[in-house]
Amino acid sequence: MAFKSGKSGNPNGRPKGARNHATSDLVKRIGQILDKNTKQLQKDLESLQPVERVKAITGLIGYVIPKKQALNVQQSLDYEYHKLEELLKIAPDEAIEQIMERIQSLREKEVDDGE
């Protein structure tokens, strides 16, 4: 069954941070190549001048260690609390219950992240 133009099976799109299949396959293939050539890569790195070796290793680190996010968890929670406080000031009574549920879920997340 084909989708109508402008409509998809997932109106929210791909989740943030999710890779497409081609990217996943490529990462897997690169990993296999690196696994098979570990000794040669080590020799090649050792043959470089120190400055060049640092540049090479620094370039590879991004493939192993995820990039740090701009906001840490506490900053994100502080921002959410601030926004919720602003909403509470202007919210109609029926919305306050929903806002309080959101605050409670943030507090639970904060406890879970702190463990």
mmCIF file of C-alpha atoms in Angstrom:
data_model
loop_
_atom_site.group_PDB
_atom_site.id
_atom_site.type_symbol
_atom_site.label_atom_id
_atom_site.label_comp_id
_atom_site.label_asym_id
_atom_site.label_seq_id
_atom_site.Cartn_x
_atom_site.Cartn_y
_atom_site.Cartn_z
ATOM 1 C CA MET A 1 0.000 0.000 0.000
ATOM 2 C CA ALA A 2 1.595 3.248 -1.116
ATOM 3 C CA PHE A 3 1.421 6.377 0.994
ATOM 4 C CA LYS A 4 -0.338 9.495 -0.200
ATOM 5 C CA SER A 5 1.886 12.356 -1.288
ATOM 6 C CA GLY A 6 3.032 14.308 1.758
ATOM 7 C CA LYS A 7 1.928 11.593 4.172
ATOM 8 C CA SER A 8 4.010 8.785 5.602
ATOM 9 C CA GLY A 9 3.576 5.812 7.872
ATOM 10 C CA ASN A 10 5.360 7.788 10.563
ATOM 11 C CA PRO A 11 4.150 11.404 10.694
ATOM 12 C CA ASN A 12 6.665 12.213 13.454
ATOM 13 C CA GLY A 13 9.585 11.143 11.269
ATOM 14 C CA ARG A 14 12.681 9.287 12.318
ATOM 15 C CA PRO A 15 13.515 9.664 16.033
ATOM 16 C CA LYS A 16 16.275 12.163 16.804
ATOM 17 C CA GLY A 17 19.659 10.452 16.741
ATOM 18 C CA ALA A 18 18.396 7.364 14.912
ATOM 19 C CA ARG A 19 20.616 6.310 12.040
ATOM 20 C CA ASN A 20 19.368 5.239 8.666
ATOM 21 C CA HIS A 21 20.181 1.727 7.445
ATOM 22 C CA ALA A 22 22.909 2.860 5.060
ATOM 23 C CA THR A 23 24.742 4.669 7.867
ATOM 24 C CA SER A 24 24.432 1.673 10.190
ATOM 25 C CA ASP A 25 25.744 -0.654 7.496
ATOM 26 C CA LEU A 26 28.642 1.684 6.737
ATOM 27 C CA VAL A 27 29.602 1.977 10.410
ATOM 28 C CA LYS A 28 29.505 -1.810 10.718
ATOM 29 C CA ARG A 29 31.708 -2.247 7.627
ATOM 30 C CA ILE A 30 34.238 0.337 8.802
ATOM 31 C CA GLY A 31 34.377 -1.441 12.162
ATOM 32 C CA GLN A 32 35.154 -4.728 10.413
ATOM 33 C CA ILE A 33 37.937 -3.116 8.368
ATOM 34 C CA LEU A 34 39.456 -1.553 11.478
ATOM 35 C CA ASP A 35 39.259 -4.845 13.378
ATOM 36 C CA LYS A 36 41.144 -6.659 10.610
ATOM 37 C CA ASN A 37 43.847 -3.964 10.382
ATOM 38 C CA THR A 38 44.482 -3.092 14.032
ATOM 39 C CA LYS A 39 48.166 -4.068 14.007
ATOM 40 C CA GLN A 40 48.890 -2.164 10.796
ATOM 41 C CA LEU A 41 47.047 0.909 12.069
ATOM 42 C CA GLN A 42 49.130 0.793 15.252
ATOM 43 C CA LYS A 43 52.363 0.602 13.218
ATOM 44 C CA ASP A 44 51.223 3.457 10.993
ATOM 45 C CA LEU A 45 50.393 5.640 13.987
ATOM 46 C CA GLU A 46 53.768 4.899 15.572
ATOM 47 C CA SER A 47 55.548 5.927 12.384
ATOM 48 C CA LEU A 48 53.980 9.407 12.460
ATOM 49 C CA GLN A 49 55.565 12.462 14.036
ATOM 50 C CA PRO A 50 54.017 13.234 17.468
ATOM 51 C CA VAL A 51 51.971 16.189 16.188
ATOM 52 C CA GLU A 52 50.597 14.162 13.282
ATOM 53 C CA ARG A 53 49.902 11.199 15.585
ATOM 54 C CA VAL A 54 47.846 13.416 17.911
ATOM 55 C CA LYS A 55 45.885 14.780 14.933
ATOM 56 C CA ALA A 56 45.184 11.259 13.660
ATOM 57 C CA ILE A 57 44.085 9.963 17.053
ATOM 58 C CA THR A 58 41.963 13.054 17.672
ATOM 59 C CA GLY A 59 40.265 12.510 14.334
ATOM 60 C CA LEU A 60 39.433 8.917 15.255
ATOM 61 C CA ILE A 61 38.105 9.696 18.730
ATOM 62 C CA GLY A 62 34.837 11.070 17.334
ATOM 63 C CA TYR A 63 34.026 7.620 15.973
ATOM 64 C CA VAL A 64 34.471 5.969 19.362
ATOM 65 C CA ILE A 65 33.310 8.507 21.934
ATOM 66 C CA PRO A 66 29.936 10.196 21.388
ATOM 67 C CA LYS A 67 30.004 13.971 21.140
ATOM 68 C CA LYS A 68 29.069 15.796 24.297
ATOM 69 C CA GLN A 69 25.665 17.438 24.254
ATOM 70 C CA ALA A 70 25.424 21.203 24.615
ATOM 71 C CA LEU A 71 23.196 20.907 27.688
ATOM 72 C CA ASN A 72 23.694 18.453 30.491
ATOM 73 C CA VAL A 73 20.738 16.746 32.158
ATOM 74 C CA GLN A 74 20.508 19.227 35.033
ATOM 75 C CA GLN A 75 20.485 22.212 32.682
ATOM 76 C CA SER A 76 17.732 20.560 30.646
ATOM 77 C CA LEU A 77 15.662 19.910 33.763
ATOM 78 C CA ASP A 78 16.163 23.470 35.014
ATOM 79 C CA TYR A 79 14.972 24.782 31.660
ATOM 80 C CA GLU A 80 11.910 22.498 31.733
ATOM 81 C CA TYR A 81 11.018 23.592 35.284
ATOM 82 C CA HIS A 82 11.294 27.245 34.279
ATOM 83 C CA LYS A 83 9.038 26.743 31.254
ATOM 84 C CA LEU A 84 6.492 24.849 33.355
ATOM 85 C CA GLU A 85 6.431 27.605 35.966
ATOM 86 C CA GLU A 86 5.706 30.117 33.200
ATOM 87 C CA LEU A 87 2.884 27.932 31.887
ATOM 88 C CA LEU A 88 1.369 27.603 35.352
ATOM 89 C CA LYS A 89 1.059 31.380 35.568
ATOM 90 C CA ILE A 90 -1.125 31.563 32.452
ATOM 91 C CA ALA A 91 -2.720 28.101 32.301
ATOM 92 C CA PRO A 92 -6.453 27.516 32.658
ATOM 93 C CA ASP A 93 -7.453 25.281 35.566
ATOM 94 C CA GLU A 94 -7.976 22.178 33.396
ATOM 95 C CA ALA A 95 -4.397 22.385 32.104
ATOM 96 C CA ILE A 96 -2.812 22.618 35.545
ATOM 97 C CA GLU A 97 -3.297 18.888 36.205
ATOM 98 C CA GLN A 98 -1.480 18.020 32.984
ATOM 99 C CA ILE A 99 1.335 20.388 33.868
ATOM 100 C CA MET A 100 1.654 18.889 37.345
ATOM 101 C CA GLU A 101 1.890 15.408 35.792
ATOM 102 C CA ARG A 102 4.706 16.672 33.567
ATOM 103 C CA ILE A 103 6.536 18.113 36.578
ATOM 104 C CA GLN A 104 6.193 14.790 38.396
ATOM 105 C CA SER A 105 7.599 12.875 35.411
ATOM 106 C CA LEU A 106 10.576 15.277 35.291
ATOM 107 C CA ARG A 107 11.222 14.743 38.987
ATOM 108 C CA GLU A 108 11.133 10.975 38.483
ATOM 109 C CA LYS A 109 13.578 11.311 35.601
ATOM 110 C CA GLU A 110 15.849 13.455 37.760
ATOM 111 C CA VAL A 111 15.850 10.756 40.462
ATOM 112 C CA ASP A 112 16.521 8.020 37.881
ATOM 113 C CA ASP A 113 19.400 9.986 36.311
ATOM 114 C CA GLY A 114 20.915 10.719 39.708
ATOM 115 C CA GLU A 115 21.250 7.046 40.644
#
